[in-house]
mmCIF file of C-alpha atoms in Angstrom:
data_model
loop_
_atom_site.group_PDB
_atom_site.id
_atom_site.type_symbol
_atom_site.label_atom_id
_atom_site.label_comp_id
_atom_site.label_asym_id
_atom_site.label_seq_id
_atom_site.Cartn_x
_atom_site.Cartn_y
_atom_site.Cartn_z
ATOM 1 C CA MET A 1 0.000 0.000 0.000
ATOM 2 C CA ALA A 2 2.828 2.317 0.909
ATOM 3 C CA MET A 3 4.509 1.501 -2.385
ATOM 4 C CA ILE A 4 1.336 2.316 -4.355
ATOM 5 C CA ARG A 5 1.048 5.632 -2.534
ATOM 6 C CA SER A 6 4.679 6.418 -3.316
ATOM 7 C CA VAL A 7 4.254 5.594 -7.037
ATOM 8 C CA ALA A 8 1.034 7.633 -7.173
ATOM 9 C CA ARG A 9 2.833 10.602 -5.585
ATOM 10 C CA THR A 10 5.720 10.349 -8.060
ATOM 11 C CA VAL A 11 3.358 10.077 -11.045
ATOM 12 C CA SER A 12 1.299 13.050 -9.927
ATOM 13 C CA ARG A 13 4.478 15.062 -9.407
ATOM 14 C CA VAL A 14 5.857 14.216 -12.865
ATOM 15 C CA ALA A 15 2.543 14.631 -14.636
ATOM 16 C CA ALA A 16 1.696 17.951 -12.972
ATOM 17 C CA PRO A 17 1.976 20.885 -15.363
ATOM 18 C CA THR A 18 4.962 23.169 -14.785
ATOM 19 C CA PRO A 19 3.638 26.324 -13.154
ATOM 20 C CA ILE A 20 4.066 29.435 -15.276
ATOM 21 C CA ARG A 21 6.517 31.810 -13.613
ATOM 22 C CA THR A 22 4.865 35.152 -13.109
ATOM 23 C CA THR A 23 7.709 37.085 -11.504
ATOM 24 C CA THR A 24 9.851 39.219 -13.815
ATOM 25 C CA ARG A 25 13.314 37.885 -13.038
ATOM 26 C CA ARG A 26 15.683 39.393 -15.608
ATOM 27 C CA MET A 27 17.806 36.641 -17.113
ATOM 28 C CA MET A 28 21.326 37.451 -18.379
ATOM 29 C CA SER A 29 21.028 41.039 -17.165
ATOM 30 C CA SER A 30 22.783 43.384 -14.772
ATOM 31 C CA ASP A 31 21.020 43.784 -11.460
ATOM 32 C CA GLY A 32 21.541 45.223 -7.979
ATOM 33 C CA THR A 33 20.086 47.762 -5.618
ATOM 34 C CA HIS A 34 19.350 51.237 -6.934
ATOM 35 C CA GLU A 35 22.325 52.693 -5.017
ATOM 36 C CA GLU A 36 24.700 50.063 -6.432
ATOM 37 C CA ILE A 37 23.494 50.747 -9.971
ATOM 38 C CA VAL A 38 23.873 54.519 -9.533
ATOM 39 C CA GLN A 39 27.422 54.025 -8.169
ATOM 40 C CA THR A 40 28.327 51.719 -11.066
ATOM 41 C CA ALA A 41 26.937 54.211 -13.595
ATOM 42 C CA ASP A 42 29.065 56.921 -11.974
ATOM 43 C CA MET A 43 32.158 54.685 -12.122
ATOM 44 C CA TRP A 44 31.661 54.004 -15.860
ATOM 45 C CA PHE A 45 31.081 57.715 -16.466
ATOM 46 C CA LYS A 46 34.481 58.463 -14.853
ATOM 47 C CA ILE A 47 36.224 55.645 -16.760
ATOM 48 C CA SER A 48 34.734 56.865 -20.064
ATOM 49 C CA MET A 49 35.567 60.524 -19.588
ATOM 50 C CA LEU A 50 39.010 60.123 -17.989
ATOM 51 C CA GLY A 51 39.968 57.429 -20.484
ATOM 52 C CA THR A 52 38.939 59.525 -23.450
ATOM 53 C CA ALA A 53 40.654 62.646 -22.140
ATOM 54 C CA ALA A 54 43.843 60.815 -21.124
ATOM 55 C CA THR A 55 44.301 58.525 -24.132
ATOM 56 C CA ILE A 56 42.226 59.271 -27.250
ATOM 57 C CA VAL A 57 42.713 63.046 -27.264
ATOM 58 C CA PRO A 58 46.549 63.111 -26.810
ATOM 59 C CA PHE A 59 47.159 60.083 -29.028
ATOM 60 C CA GLY A 60 44.772 61.466 -31.662
ATOM 61 C CA LEU A 61 46.657 64.766 -31.708
ATOM 62 C CA TYR A 62 49.952 62.866 -31.969
ATOM 63 C CA MET A 63 48.545 60.919 -34.945
ATOM 64 C CA VAL A 64 47.473 64.153 -36.649
ATOM 65 C CA TYR A 65 51.086 65.341 -36.247
ATOM 66 C CA VAL A 66 52.559 62.042 -37.536
ATOM 67 C CA GLU A 67 50.231 61.796 -40.530
ATOM 68 C CA SER A 68 50.666 65.434 -41.532
ATOM 69 C CA SER A 69 54.485 65.325 -41.218
ATOM 70 C CA HIS A 70 55.264 62.013 -42.925
ATOM 71 C CA GLY A 71 52.003 60.442 -44.010
ATOM 72 C CA ASP A 72 51.817 58.616 -47.354
ATOM 73 C CA HIS A 73 55.615 58.225 -47.617
ATOM 74 C CA HIS A 74 55.858 54.634 -48.703
ATOM 75 C CA HIS A 75 58.916 52.943 -50.192
ATOM 76 C CA GLU A 76 58.677 51.920 -53.854
ATOM 77 C CA GLN A 77 58.582 48.134 -54.100
ATOM 78 C CA PRO A 78 59.914 45.920 -56.918
ATOM 79 C CA ALA A 79 57.142 44.629 -59.204
ATOM 80 C CA TYR A 80 56.904 41.106 -57.788
ATOM 81 C CA ASP A 81 54.679 38.632 -59.654
ATOM 82 C CA HIS A 82 52.485 38.159 -56.601
ATOM 83 C CA LEU A 83 51.625 41.860 -56.360
ATOM 84 C CA GLN A 84 48.849 43.595 -58.315
ATOM 85 C CA ILE A 85 47.554 40.253 -59.563
ATOM 86 C CA ARG A 86 45.353 40.727 -62.656
ATOM 87 C CA SER A 87 43.853 38.018 -64.808
ATOM 88 C CA LYS A 88 41.149 40.456 -65.929
ATOM 89 C CA ASN A 89 39.815 43.871 -64.934
ATOM 90 C CA PHE A 90 37.594 44.452 -61.909
ATOM 91 C CA PRO A 91 33.935 45.231 -62.709
ATOM 92 C CA TRP A 92 34.632 48.863 -61.718
ATOM 93 C CA GLY A 93 37.779 49.216 -63.850
ATOM 94 C CA LYS A 94 41.484 48.459 -63.930
ATOM 95 C CA CYS A 95 42.487 49.658 -60.463
ATOM 96 C CA ASP A 96 41.906 48.246 -56.969
ATOM 97 C CA LEU A 97 38.746 49.721 -55.420
ATOM 98 C CA LEU A 98 40.616 52.129 -53.118
ATOM 99 C CA ASP A 99 43.863 52.590 -55.071
ATOM 100 C CA SER A 100 43.738 56.346 -55.674
ATOM 101 C CA LYS A 101 47.319 56.422 -57.030
ATOM 102 C CA CYS A 102 46.451 53.933 -59.793
ATOM 103 C CA LYS A 103 43.246 55.838 -60.600
ATOM 104 C CA LYS A 104 45.161 59.128 -60.880
ATOM 105 C CA ALA A 105 47.819 57.542 -63.101
ATOM 106 C CA LEU A 106 45.107 56.066 -65.326
ATOM 107 C CA ALA A 107 43.336 59.433 -65.594
ATOM 108 C CA ALA A 108 46.637 61.167 -66.453
ATOM 109 C CA SER A 109 47.488 58.668 -69.188
ATOM 110 C CA ALA A 110 44.011 58.943 -70.782
ATOM 111 C CA MET B 1 -5.321 44.069 -27.171
ATOM 112 C CA MET B 2 -8.146 43.540 -24.683
ATOM 113 C CA ARG B 3 -9.384 40.463 -26.538
ATOM 114 C CA LEU B 4 -5.822 39.090 -26.559
ATOM 115 C CA VAL B 5 -5.445 39.492 -22.794
ATOM 116 C CA GLN B 6 -8.778 37.786 -22.214
ATOM 117 C CA THR B 7 -8.206 34.786 -24.454
ATOM 118 C CA GLN B 8 -4.442 34.083 -24.415
ATOM 119 C CA LYS B 9 -3.693 31.254 -21.975
ATOM 120 C CA HIS B 10 0.061 31.050 -22.572
ATOM 121 C CA PRO B 11 3.022 33.452 -22.305
ATOM 122 C CA PHE B 12 4.309 33.005 -25.858
ATOM 123 C CA HIS B 13 4.069 35.415 -28.770
ATOM 124 C CA VAL B 14 2.185 33.810 -31.643
ATOM 125 C CA VAL B 15 3.171 36.138 -34.454
ATOM 126 C CA ASP B 16 0.744 37.507 -37.041
ATOM 127 C CA SER B 17 1.203 36.823 -40.738
ATOM 128 C CA SER B 18 3.942 39.059 -42.067
ATOM 129 C CA PRO B 19 5.109 39.811 -45.616
ATOM 130 C CA TRP B 20 8.695 40.585 -44.550
ATOM 131 C CA PRO B 21 10.257 37.088 -44.495
ATOM 132 C CA LEU B 22 9.175 36.463 -48.114
ATOM 133 C CA PHE B 23 10.046 39.985 -49.309
ATOM 134 C CA THR B 24 13.435 39.846 -47.552
ATOM 135 C CA ALA B 25 14.214 36.493 -49.191
ATOM 136 C CA LEU B 26 13.306 37.913 -52.631
ATOM 137 C CA SER B 27 15.399 41.049 -51.979
ATOM 138 C CA VAL B 28 18.426 38.989 -50.937
ATOM 139 C CA PHE B 29 17.970 36.848 -54.056
ATOM 140 C CA LEU B 30 17.880 40.022 -56.174
ATOM 141 C CA THR B 31 21.009 41.344 -54.403
ATOM 142 C CA PHE B 32 23.071 38.224 -55.045
ATOM 143 C CA SER B 33 21.796 37.880 -58.611
ATOM 144 C CA GLY B 34 22.859 41.508 -59.182
ATOM 145 C CA LEU B 35 26.239 40.885 -57.558
ATOM 146 C CA THR B 36 26.872 37.841 -59.766
ATOM 147 C CA LEU B 37 25.834 39.719 -62.912
ATOM 148 C CA TYR B 38 28.000 42.708 -61.902
ATOM 149 C CA MET B 39 31.047 40.513 -61.315
ATOM 150 C CA HIS B 40 30.538 38.988 -64.776
ATOM 151 C CA PHE B 41 30.376 42.420 -66.446
ATOM 152 C CA TYR B 42 26.675 42.412 -67.383
ATOM 153 C CA SER B 43 25.648 45.977 -68.172
ATOM 154 C CA LYS B 44 22.691 46.170 -65.732
ATOM 155 C CA GLY B 45 24.381 44.102 -62.993
ATOM 156 C CA GLY B 46 25.331 47.128 -60.880
ATOM 157 C CA PHE B 47 21.806 48.533 -61.090
ATOM 158 C CA ILE B 48 20.217 45.211 -60.035
ATOM 159 C CA LEU B 49 22.709 44.945 -57.149
ATOM 160 C CA ALA B 50 21.869 48.473 -55.939
ATOM 161 C CA LEU B 51 18.128 47.767 -56.289
ATOM 162 C CA GLY B 52 18.464 44.523 -54.300
ATOM 163 C CA LEU B 53 20.392 46.265 -51.521
ATOM 164 C CA PHE B 54 17.797 49.037 -51.428
ATOM 165 C CA PHE B 55 14.985 46.484 -50.981
ATOM 166 C CA VAL B 56 16.961 44.614 -48.296
ATOM 167 C CA VAL B 57 17.318 47.854 -46.309
ATOM 168 C CA ILE B 58 13.601 48.671 -46.784
ATOM 169 C CA CYS B 59 12.476 45.166 -45.727
ATOM 170 C CA ALA B 60 14.802 45.145 -42.679
ATOM 171 C CA SER B 61 13.529 48.570 -41.609
ATOM 172 C CA PHE B 62 9.846 47.623 -41.872
ATOM 173 C CA TRP B 63 10.357 44.224 -40.274
ATOM 174 C CA TRP B 64 12.103 45.695 -37.234
ATOM 175 C CA ARG B 65 9.536 48.500 -37.081
ATOM 176 C CA ASP B 66 6.916 45.744 -36.685
ATOM 177 C CA VAL B 67 8.996 44.025 -33.955
ATOM 178 C CA VAL B 68 9.290 47.338 -32.067
ATOM 179 C CA ARG B 69 5.520 47.853 -32.346
ATOM 180 C CA GLU B 70 4.815 44.314 -31.101
ATOM 181 C CA ALA B 71 7.178 44.810 -28.156
ATOM 182 C CA THR B 72 6.461 48.388 -27.126
ATOM 183 C CA PHE B 73 2.839 49.057 -28.052
ATOM 184 C CA GLU B 74 1.210 45.609 -28.142
ATOM 185 C CA GLY B 75 3.035 44.199 -25.092
ATOM 186 C CA GLN B 76 3.681 40.890 -26.857
ATOM 187 C CA HIS B 77 7.177 40.442 -25.404
ATOM 188 C CA THR B 78 6.456 38.698 -22.105
ATOM 189 C CA SER B 79 9.368 37.610 -19.868
ATOM 190 C CA PHE B 80 9.326 34.214 -21.659
ATOM 191 C CA VAL B 81 9.529 35.876 -25.059
ATOM 192 C CA ARG B 82 12.292 38.204 -23.855
ATOM 193 C CA ASN B 83 14.356 35.256 -22.627
ATOM 194 C CA GLY B 84 13.886 33.605 -26.022
ATOM 195 C CA LEU B 85 15.037 36.761 -27.775
ATOM 196 C CA LYS B 86 18.124 36.915 -25.554
ATOM 197 C CA MET B 87 18.977 33.293 -26.253
ATOM 198 C CA GLY B 88 18.551 34.018 -29.970
ATOM 199 C CA MET B 89 20.956 36.939 -29.742
ATOM 200 C CA VAL B 90 23.528 34.816 -27.890
ATOM 201 C CA LEU B 91 23.325 32.125 -30.590
ATOM 202 C CA PHE B 92 23.578 34.770 -33.322
ATOM 203 C CA ILE B 93 26.744 36.215 -31.742
ATOM 204 C CA ILE B 94 28.250 32.713 -31.442
ATOM 205 C CA SER B 95 27.582 32.145 -35.154
ATOM 206 C CA GLU B 96 29.230 35.487 -35.925
ATOM 207 C CA ALA B 97 32.259 34.464 -33.852
ATOM 208 C CA MET B 98 32.499 31.303 -35.978
ATOM 209 C CA LEU B 99 32.451 33.428 -39.140
ATOM 210 C CA PHE B 100 35.406 35.487 -37.894
ATOM 211 C CA PHE B 101 37.105 32.281 -36.741
ATOM 212 C CA ALA B 102 37.071 31.100 -40.383
ATOM 213 C CA PHE B 103 38.885 34.224 -41.608
ATOM 214 C CA PHE B 104 41.413 34.067 -38.758
ATOM 215 C CA TRP B 105 42.013 30.469 -39.780
ATOM 216 C CA GLY B 106 42.759 31.702 -43.316
ATOM 217 C CA PHE B 107 45.130 34.329 -41.918
ATOM 218 C CA PHE B 108 47.085 31.842 -39.764
ATOM 219 C CA HIS B 109 47.137 29.292 -42.575
ATOM 220 C CA ALA B 110 48.785 31.829 -44.877
ATOM 221 C CA SER B 111 51.044 33.545 -42.348
ATOM 222 C CA LEU B 112 52.439 30.705 -40.222
ATOM 223 C CA ASN B 113 53.890 28.842 -43.194
ATOM 224 C CA PRO B 114 54.328 31.370 -46.025
ATOM 225 C CA VAL B 115 54.666 29.731 -49.444
ATOM 226 C CA PRO B 116 57.694 30.286 -51.789
ATOM 227 C CA GLU B 117 55.514 32.291 -54.228
ATOM 228 C CA ILE B 118 55.371 35.143 -51.700
ATOM 229 C CA GLY B 119 59.032 34.814 -50.616
ATOM 230 C CA CYS B 120 58.555 32.430 -47.649
ATOM 231 C CA VAL B 121 58.087 35.445 -45.364
ATOM 232 C CA TRP B 122 55.177 37.219 -43.681
ATOM 233 C CA PRO B 123 54.293 39.920 -44.586
ATOM 234 C CA PRO B 124 55.079 38.771 -48.160
ATOM 235 C CA LYS B 125 58.000 40.299 -50.060
ATOM 236 C CA GLY B 126 57.070 43.718 -51.364
ATOM 237 C CA ILE B 127 54.243 44.306 -48.854
ATOM 238 C CA GLU B 128 54.777 47.277 -46.579
ATOM 239 C CA ALA B 129 52.636 46.492 -43.526
ATOM 240 C CA LEU B 130 50.885 49.294 -41.640
ATOM 241 C CA ASN B 131 52.465 50.370 -38.358
ATOM 242 C CA PRO B 132 50.136 48.946 -35.656
ATOM 243 C CA PHE B 133 51.004 51.751 -33.221
ATOM 244 C CA HIS B 134 49.772 54.516 -35.487
ATOM 245 C CA VAL B 135 46.142 54.661 -36.688
ATOM 246 C CA PRO B 136 45.291 51.025 -35.697
ATOM 247 C CA PHE B 137 46.251 51.717 -32.062
ATOM 248 C CA LEU B 138 44.146 54.887 -32.060
ATOM 249 C CA ASN B 139 41.286 52.775 -33.430
ATOM 250 C CA THR B 140 41.791 50.316 -30.555
ATOM 251 C CA LEU B 141 41.569 53.136 -28.004
ATOM 252 C CA VAL B 142 38.455 54.502 -29.689
ATOM 253 C CA LEU B 143 36.673 51.155 -29.745
ATOM 254 C CA VAL B 144 37.618 50.161 -26.181
ATOM 255 C CA HIS B 145 36.386 53.514 -24.869
ATOM 256 C CA SER B 146 33.180 53.245 -26.859
ATOM 257 C CA GLY B 147 32.657 49.951 -24.960
ATOM 258 C CA ALA B 148 33.085 51.816 -21.664
ATOM 259 C CA MET B 149 30.695 54.562 -22.858
ATOM 260 C CA VAL B 150 27.981 52.088 -23.806
ATOM 261 C CA THR B 151 28.314 50.453 -20.349
ATOM 262 C CA TRP B 152 27.824 53.902 -18.813
ATOM 263 C CA ALA B 153 24.713 54.296 -21.005
ATOM 264 C CA HIS B 154 23.403 50.898 -19.882
ATOM 265 C CA TYR B 155 23.839 51.596 -16.162
ATOM 266 C CA SER B 156 22.248 55.001 -16.635
ATOM 267 C CA VAL B 157 19.185 53.293 -18.129
ATOM 268 C CA LEU B 158 19.122 50.833 -15.209
ATOM 269 C CA ALA B 159 19.381 53.740 -12.774
ATOM 270 C CA GLY B 160 16.532 55.551 -14.538
ATOM 271 C CA ASN B 161 18.817 58.434 -15.475
ATOM 272 C CA ARG B 162 17.539 59.068 -18.989
ATOM 273 C CA ARG B 163 19.526 62.248 -19.635
ATOM 274 C CA ASP B 164 22.874 60.586 -18.880
ATOM 275 C CA ALA B 165 21.878 57.533 -20.905
ATOM 276 C CA ILE B 166 21.143 59.694 -23.957
ATOM 277 C CA SER B 167 24.444 61.601 -23.585
ATOM 278 C CA ALA B 168 26.445 58.384 -23.147
ATOM 279 C CA LEU B 169 24.816 56.776 -26.162
ATOM 280 C CA ILE B 170 25.470 59.850 -28.310
ATOM 281 C CA PHE B 171 29.171 59.755 -27.279
ATOM 282 C CA THR B 172 29.304 56.026 -28.076
ATOM 283 C CA ILE B 173 27.858 56.595 -31.541
ATOM 284 C CA LEU B 174 30.284 59.476 -32.176
ATOM 285 C CA LEU B 175 33.226 57.230 -31.265
ATOM 286 C CA ALA B 176 31.824 54.510 -33.532
ATOM 287 C CA VAL B 177 31.590 56.946 -36.449
ATOM 288 C CA PHE B 178 35.135 58.161 -35.694
ATOM 289 C CA PHE B 179 36.363 54.540 -35.825
ATOM 290 C CA THR B 180 34.750 54.052 -39.257
ATOM 291 C CA PHE B 181 36.284 57.319 -40.473
ATOM 292 C CA LEU B 182 39.765 56.197 -39.316
ATOM 293 C CA GLN B 183 39.358 52.817 -41.024
ATOM 294 C CA ALA B 184 38.340 54.532 -44.270
ATOM 295 C CA TYR B 185 41.360 56.845 -43.986
ATOM 296 C CA GLU B 186 43.632 53.849 -43.447
ATOM 297 C CA TYR B 187 42.151 51.974 -46.433
ATOM 298 C CA VAL B 188 42.603 54.924 -48.788
ATOM 299 C CA ASN B 189 46.225 55.437 -47.675
ATOM 300 C CA ALA B 190 47.241 51.765 -47.418
ATOM 301 C CA PRO B 191 50.383 50.980 -49.478
ATOM 302 C CA PHE B 192 48.870 47.670 -50.635
ATOM 303 C CA GLY B 193 45.580 46.716 -52.245
ATOM 304 C CA LEU B 194 42.920 44.054 -52.423
ATOM 305 C CA SER B 195 44.766 42.157 -55.162
ATOM 306 C CA ASP B 196 48.229 42.190 -53.566
ATOM 307 C CA ASN B 197 48.476 38.449 -52.931
ATOM 308 C CA VAL B 198 47.067 36.606 -49.927
ATOM 309 C CA TYR B 199 48.106 39.403 -47.542
ATOM 310 C CA GLY B 200 45.878 41.974 -49.268
ATOM 311 C CA SER B 201 42.997 39.496 -49.524
ATOM 312 C CA VAL B 202 43.071 38.379 -45.907
ATOM 313 C CA PHE B 203 43.742 41.899 -44.553
ATOM 314 C CA PHE B 204 40.879 43.588 -46.394
ATOM 315 C CA MET B 205 38.514 40.644 -45.929
ATOM 316 C CA THR B 206 38.965 40.468 -42.142
ATOM 317 C CA THR B 207 39.200 44.184 -41.375
ATOM 318 C CA GLY B 208 36.447 44.911 -43.921
ATOM 319 C CA LEU B 209 34.127 42.314 -42.387
ATOM 320 C CA HIS B 210 34.851 43.828 -38.978
ATOM 321 C CA GLY B 211 34.245 47.336 -40.329
ATOM 322 C CA PHE B 212 30.912 46.174 -41.773
ATOM 323 C CA HIS B 213 29.957 44.876 -38.320
ATOM 324 C CA VAL B 214 30.944 48.224 -36.788
ATOM 325 C CA ILE B 215 28.585 50.006 -39.211
ATOM 326 C CA ILE B 216 25.736 47.575 -38.389
ATOM 327 C CA GLY B 217 26.449 48.000 -34.642
ATOM 328 C CA THR B 218 26.420 51.787 -35.041
ATOM 329 C CA LEU B 219 22.995 51.620 -36.726
ATOM 330 C CA PHE B 220 21.758 49.263 -33.990
ATOM 331 C CA LEU B 221 22.894 51.735 -31.292
ATOM 332 C CA ALA B 222 21.389 54.648 -33.255
ATOM 333 C CA VAL B 223 18.004 52.877 -33.311
ATOM 334 C CA CYS B 224 18.348 52.346 -29.525
ATOM 335 C CA LEU B 225 19.094 56.065 -29.123
ATOM 336 C CA ILE B 226 15.902 56.966 -31.003
ATOM 337 C CA ARG B 227 13.950 54.492 -28.850
ATOM 338 C CA LEU B 228 15.531 55.946 -25.712
ATOM 339 C CA ILE B 229 14.592 59.488 -26.732
ATOM 340 C CA THR B 230 11.013 58.399 -27.544
ATOM 341 C CA HIS B 231 10.587 56.659 -24.135
ATOM 342 C CA HIS B 232 10.513 53.079 -25.472
ATOM 343 C CA LEU B 233 13.053 51.757 -22.935
ATOM 344 C CA THR B 234 12.347 51.279 -19.239
ATOM 345 C CA LYS B 235 14.623 50.521 -16.276
ATOM 346 C CA LYS B 236 13.531 46.885 -16.249
ATOM 347 C CA ILE B 237 12.722 46.156 -19.892
ATOM 348 C CA HIS B 238 15.157 47.117 -22.670
ATOM 349 C CA VAL B 239 16.022 43.870 -24.445
ATOM 350 C CA GLY B 240 16.790 45.567 -27.774
ATOM 351 C CA PHE B 241 19.296 47.856 -26.066
ATOM 352 C CA GLU B 242 20.928 44.945 -24.222
ATOM 353 C CA ALA B 243 21.229 43.062 -27.516
ATOM 354 C CA ALA B 244 22.871 46.115 -29.110
ATOM 355 C CA ILE B 245 25.313 46.347 -26.176
ATOM 356 C CA TRP B 246 26.234 42.654 -26.457
ATOM 357 C CA TYR B 247 26.750 43.080 -30.180
ATOM 358 C CA TRP B 248 28.913 46.152 -29.611
ATOM 359 C CA HIS B 249 31.105 44.343 -27.047
ATOM 360 C CA PHE B 250 31.425 41.443 -29.495
ATOM 361 C CA VAL B 251 32.643 43.833 -32.217
ATOM 362 C CA ASP B 252 35.043 45.288 -29.645
ATOM 363 C CA VAL B 253 36.499 41.881 -28.725
ATOM 364 C CA VAL B 254 36.905 40.873 -32.375
ATOM 365 C CA TRP B 255 38.843 44.103 -32.977
ATOM 366 C CA ILE B 256 41.240 43.236 -30.125
ATOM 367 C CA PHE B 257 42.038 39.962 -31.938
ATOM 368 C CA VAL B 258 42.336 41.761 -35.306
ATOM 369 C CA PHE B 259 44.704 44.319 -33.793
ATOM 370 C CA ILE B 260 46.874 41.800 -31.938
ATOM 371 C CA PHE B 261 47.265 39.273 -34.754
ATOM 372 C CA ILE B 262 46.670 40.941 -38.110
ATOM 373 C CA TYR B 263 48.282 44.302 -37.328
ATOM 374 C CA TRP B 264 50.734 43.769 -34.444
ATOM 375 C CA TRP B 265 51.908 40.142 -34.577
ATOM 376 C CA ALA B 266 52.262 40.319 -38.380
ATOM 377 C CA PHE B 267 54.243 43.562 -38.307
ATOM 378 C CA PRO B 268 57.906 42.937 -39.193
ATOM 379 C CA VAL B 269 60.393 43.705 -36.415
ATOM 380 C CA GLU B 270 63.508 45.636 -37.490
ATOM 381 C CA VAL B 271 66.604 43.553 -36.619
#
């Protein structure tokens, strides 16, 4: 009798429909108390602003200096077979899509 | 809406009939037909390609407009639906990671054992690689800080500080646009091209694919900004914004790998 009761209990437990969760637990999301969230927002504000001011601005200015003083000074390379490979033209013409030097040379020769 | 609440006995979103899956499929078909025709020099190929792309953009816009309406105004995105959407986004990002993995595989295959045709060296003979500590390093700083900015925006939303969230998101988008500008500058001034052996192919394919993802991520964040301004996002429910943030961090992480391996590791050391 005890065994029958045990089986009946197990069956009813397995067969019972899973209750629909009604609480709004946020899966895979940041959470915390309001104070914690406000503090974290403040921390990321400081990281963003200090980081930008301390790294992007000075390094950006340095890059402007570098590019304006010796930008586009590339060494001429020998015409190796594996460079500028062409079996036929591109659909847009003879030059690589972004090769402005080739496009200028082509325009000058025309 | 009232009828729906009274009759729906489950938490799932049973979607209405929509024309966008079919129209999107046809637009993509038109795009790739146009691309094939263009690559084979058919005279109207370019026009068909542009038309296909135009329809893809239109279909994507209207489809997502419908999703926003279902979520924000119809209340169809219950907590169950939101969890499903999040799982979908996670799987999508994993599939994107696999796509980049394939191109990194190509890069390592070509660079770890360079063939005699390119001089048995990497970068190949005649290729002047870009200095990683010039524009690429600036790009790294820009992207990493945009990741910090978007986290600031997210916590501001969670804290209910809408004004800060809008400012942070605007800064993030500005940094994203700056990154794209720097990449374009680098492409135009690069001393090698798309057809300069395997180096040019793998460089432009990987950085170009990443750049394309940056543009998509920028648009995604811009849509979130519009939704933030128009009060679509709440402290508790902002799944679209969270998805955009995940996507942006993914783009950020991929760039770290691109910078370390394709720019820095592959840069020849002067002996």
